[in-house]
Amino acid sequence: MPRRPPIASRPAGAVATGEPAGARLSAPLAARVLALACITAACAHRPRGAEPPRAWSYTVEDHGERWDVELCFADARPPALVAATAAAEVLIDPRDATTGAALDLTDGDAPRIDLAPMRGPCLTYGVDLTSAADGWPRRLPQLGDDRLVANELWLWHPPRIAEDAAITAEFRAREGERVSTPWTPLGDGRYALPEAAVRWGSYTAVGDLELHALEVAGGALEVVVLDGPRRLTSAGLRRWLEAAGEAAASLYGAFPRPHLQLLVVPVDGGDEPVIFGAVERGGASIFLLINGGAADDEFIGEWVAIHEILHTGMPFVARGDAWLAEGFVTYYTEVVRARTGLKTEEQAWQALFAGFRRGIHDVRGDATLSDASQAMGRLHAYSWVYWGGAAIALLSDVAIREASAGARSLDDGLRHLSRCCAQSSRRWTADEILAEIDAWRGDAGIAPLCREVLATSGFDELPALYRKLGVSVVDENLGVDDTAPLATLRRAIFAKVD
């Protein structure tokens, strides 16, 4: 399932605070970002049939331009293997490991390797990474002396996958090289793969990698900096990502994932320190494309890393419900930066007001926010959808705080969602997410409010809310009224955390 063309049509985890990430880039750089946007999520085919295998393993031998893979089943062998279309294009010579007999490939939109003739539990096949390089811009395998391999290229798998399947992979890198994956390390080059690994996209990085191990709010970050010229120092990198992780953790109560791979790719150009970001759902992973010319002090408090880390605390949201996936995260990107001192409350309100104005200017005729969210890519209605969703998040947060006399907030619902559901391998609809939050709260809660706002442009309720909160912006200057009915609640939204 391609994540991507055009840039801003990507599913949950894509960068935006109202404009597509490539809107301000030069043509060559925009093309490179667009290429990255076409990589990640390869969906598994899941037809019904016999009970699926419950355990299998991959062993990957790295030969530079080619990977050799052995796939072995510990129990029942499936009748066939499936993979993304791109995997068939780079597949080399699949064979039964026991007899050496060649296995047939059925090519097309749903490629399959027929395993019916096999006599043993294992098969072997190669992956031509030279062809993958020729296939760029769909993949980006070479970054200087490092390689970034889309895992969809080699993860052939059964058509049906049990959620509790025990899947492992062992990497045998060339001498002097290191490997980074988004999966749980088991030691000795072995990793435990979640079911999501074969349903959605992710990367394996290989080479003389620059690795940084960070511990942030109870989470372990494996930061991989790929080859490329940069001014950002190692110390600056750590300060930037530690601050971003702490900001996201201030919402969830802890870092949202126990282990996270964070891929940092420096490139030339860009108007901001971080040009592009995306969450990869085939494992716990974030991809950040950074401006190689940006200095250390430009990264502290920038929004993209925080935005993407916040996404990892939420389930993978259905494409048509971007108003929730991106809107809630866009709202909290501003809130947590103010709470952790990366910006002032005044700056946070100014950012929200500016974003809501961009959203209002993007509204099209009589269409509703729900309409825009369902057709966001076709309409290019990114500002409308992202900031309309952020408006719903603000309205919901205030409603929960007001109804509970300040005892609860939308924060609490998202903390519950992070604990219960963030690591689910399936896509969730907005209705399912709102129902989960409301069921946890024990009332009808925010779902009716969200439905009402979705049936409008998304911004109609904001003027009245501003008056109740006691906020206004005139000529870029924030005005506050501490006698407003909800002034105390307003201050609580951005209250600093220790």
Coordinates of N, CA and C in Angstrom, one line a residue, residues 35 44 61 83 85 103 113 115 119 169 183 189 211 311 315 328 335 339 358 367 376 408 439 452:
A35 N 9.9 10.9 -3.7 CA 10.4 9.5 -3.9 C 10.3 8.8 -2.5
A44 N -0.3 -6.7 3.2 CA -0.3 -8.2 3.1 C -1.7 -8.6 2.5
E61 N 21.6 -12.9 4.2 CA 23.1 -12.8 4.0 C 23.3 -11.5 3.1
A83 N 3.9 -11.0 -1.6 CA 4.7 -9.8 -1.2 C 4.2 -8.6 -2.1
T85 N 4.3 -5.8 -5.0 CA 4.6 -5.9 -6.4 C 6.1 -5.6 -6.6
L103 N 11.1 -22.7 -7.8 CA 9.8 -22.5 -7.5 C 9.2 -21.4 -8.4
I113 N 4.7 -16.8 -4.9 CA 5.6 -17.9 -5.1 C 4.9 -19.2 -4.7
L115 N 4.5 -22.7 -3.4 CA 5.2 -23.6 -2.5 C 4.7 -25.0 -2.6
R119 N 9.5 -29.8 -0.7 CA 9.6 -31.1 0.1 C 10.1 -30.8 1.5
A169 N 14.0 -12.6 12.3 CA 14.9 -12.4 11.2 C 16.3 -12.3 11.7
W183 N 12.7 -3.4 14.5 CA 12.1 -4.4 15.3 C 12.9 -4.7 16.6
G189 N 22.4 -10.4 16.2 CA 21.9 -10.0 14.8 C 20.5 -10.5 14.6
L211 N 25.4 5.4 14.7 CA 24.3 5.0 15.6 C 24.5 5.8 16.9
H311 N 2.7 10.8 16.8 CA 2.0 9.8 15.9 C 2.2 8.4 16.4
P315 N -3.0 4.7 17.2 CA -3.1 3.7 16.2 C -3.0 4.2 14.8
F328 N -5.5 15.8 15.5 CA -5.2 15.7 16.9 C -3.7 15.9 17.2
V335 N 0.6 22.2 21.8 CA 0.4 22.2 23.2 C 1.6 21.7 24.0
R339 N 4.0 23.3 26.9 CA 4.1 22.7 28.2 C 5.5 22.4 28.7
R358 N -5.3 29.4 8.1 CA -5.0 28.7 6.9 C -6.0 27.7 6.5
A367 N -18.8 22.2 0.9 CA -18.4 20.9 1.3 C -18.1 20.9 2.8
M376 N -9.2 14.2 0.6 CA -8.1 15.2 0.9 C -7.1 15.2 -0.2
R408 N -10.5 16.1 34.1 CA -10.1 15.3 33.0 C -9.9 16.2 31.7
A439 N -15.8 5.0 25.6 CA -16.1 3.8 26.4 C -15.2 3.8 27.7
E452 N -20.8 16.4 14.9 CA -21.4 17.7 14.6 C -20.5 18.6 13.8

